[in-house]
Coordinates of C-alpha atoms in Angstrom, one line a residue:
M14 CA -17.3 5.5 -32.9
T15 CA -15.2 5.1 -36.1
I16 CA -14.3 1.8 -36.7
T17 CA -10.5 2.2 -38.5
K18 CA -9.0 -0.5 -40.5
D19 CA -5.6 1.4 -40.5
P20 CA -3.0 -0.8 -37.5
V21 CA -1.4 1.4 -35.9
Q22 CA -4.8 3.2 -34.7
F23 CA -6.0 0.0 -33.9
L24 CA -3.1 -0.9 -31.6
L25 CA -2.9 2.4 -30.0
A26 CA -6.3 2.6 -29.7
E27 CA -5.4 -0.5 -27.4
Y28 CA -2.6 0.5 -26.4
A29 CA -5.0 3.4 -24.4
Q30 CA -7.0 1.2 -22.7
L31 CA -5.1 -0.8 -21.7
K32 CA -3.4 1.4 -20.3
G33 CA -6.6 2.3 -18.2
E34 CA -7.0 -1.1 -17.0
I35 CA -3.4 -1.4 -15.5
L36 CA -4.5 2.3 -14.0
K37 CA -7.4 0.6 -12.8
R38 CA -6.7 -2.5 -11.0
S39 CA -3.0 -0.9 -9.8
E40 CA -6.2 1.4 -8.1
F41 CA -7.6 -1.2 -7.4
Q42 CA -4.6 -2.9 -5.2
H43 CA -4.6 0.3 -2.9
Q44 CA -8.3 0.8 -1.9
L45 CA -7.3 -3.4 -1.3
I46 CA -4.6 -2.3 1.3
S47 CA -6.8 0.6 2.9
I48 CA -9.1 -1.9 3.3
A49 CA -6.6 -4.4 5.5
L50 CA -5.4 -1.7 7.5
V51 CA -8.8 0.0 8.3
A52 CA -9.7 -3.2 8.9
L53 CA -7.4 -3.6 11.2
G54 CA -7.3 -0.3 13.6
A55 CA -11.4 -1.5 13.5
L56 CA -10.1 -4.8 15.1
V57 CA -8.0 -4.7 17.0
S58 CA -10.1 -1.3 18.5
V59 CA -12.9 -3.3 19.7
G60 CA -11.2 -6.3 20.1
L61 CA -8.9 -5.2 23.4
K62 CA -12.0 -2.7 24.5
D63 CA -14.4 -5.6 24.3
A64 CA -14.2 -9.4 22.5
P65 CA -10.5 -10.2 22.2
I66 CA -11.9 -13.0 20.1
A67 CA -13.0 -10.6 17.0
M68 CA -9.2 -10.3 16.5
L69 CA -9.4 -13.6 15.0
A70 CA -11.2 -12.7 11.8
Y71 CA -8.2 -10.4 11.3
P72 CA -6.2 -13.6 9.5
M73 CA -9.2 -14.6 7.4
L74 CA -10.3 -11.5 5.7
A75 CA -6.5 -10.9 5.1
L76 CA -6.5 -13.9 3.8
F77 CA -8.6 -12.8 1.1
L78 CA -7.9 -9.4 0.1
T79 CA -4.2 -11.1 -0.6
A80 CA -5.5 -13.2 -2.5
A81 CA -7.3 -10.4 -4.6
W82 CA -4.7 -8.3 -4.4
T83 CA -2.2 -11.1 -5.9
Y84 CA -4.9 -11.5 -8.5
N85 CA -4.4 -8.2 -9.6
D86 CA -1.0 -7.7 -9.7
S87 CA -0.9 -11.2 -11.8
Q88 CA -3.7 -9.8 -14.8
I89 CA -1.8 -6.0 -14.4
A90 CA 2.0 -8.0 -15.4
Q91 CA -0.4 -9.6 -18.0
L92 CA -1.5 -6.6 -20.0
G93 CA 2.1 -5.6 -19.4
I94 CA 3.9 -8.7 -20.7
Y95 CA 0.6 -8.0 -24.2
I96 CA 1.7 -4.7 -24.6
Q97 CA 5.1 -5.5 -25.1
Y98 CA 5.0 -8.5 -27.7
R99 CA 2.2 -7.8 -29.3
I100 CA 2.0 -3.9 -29.2
E101 CA 5.3 -2.0 -28.4
D102 CA 7.1 -4.6 -31.4
E103 CA 5.0 -3.7 -34.3
L104 CA 4.1 0.0 -33.3
I105 CA 7.6 0.9 -32.4
G106 CA 10.0 -2.2 -33.6
E107 CA 12.2 -5.3 -30.6
G108 CA 13.4 -3.9 -27.9
L109 CA 12.4 0.3 -27.2
G110 CA 9.1 1.7 -25.0
W111 CA 7.8 1.6 -21.8
E112 CA 7.4 -2.0 -21.2
H113 CA 11.0 -3.1 -22.3
A114 CA 12.8 -0.2 -20.9
I115 CA 10.9 -1.8 -17.3
K116 CA 12.3 -5.5 -18.0
A117 CA 16.4 -3.6 -19.1
I118 CA 16.1 -2.4 -16.2
A119 CA 15.2 -4.5 -13.7
S120 CA 17.4 -6.9 -15.1
V121 CA 21.0 -4.9 -14.5
Q122 CA 19.6 -4.4 -10.8

């Protein structure tokens, strides 16, 4: 690993790492949704056949899965804000870049 004092190279490296972090968190959110769906199917199949009380476990499981999903969503938003104001503004100027474009599109809709 080479250490550089070039601010542009540092910002580009930081940008790449942060985008990787966003991707990992997004993949984890998708896994949480899959877990919730599989657990629902398993608990419903068990609950309808043998133990209806087993279906009462799902709301608690869904609560924890939702909390984990929401935490990752807020972290993704914070990473996006950091990229927008700390990296994009420094590299390409204010108002340009992906994060700025997403905000502009959201405000139009």
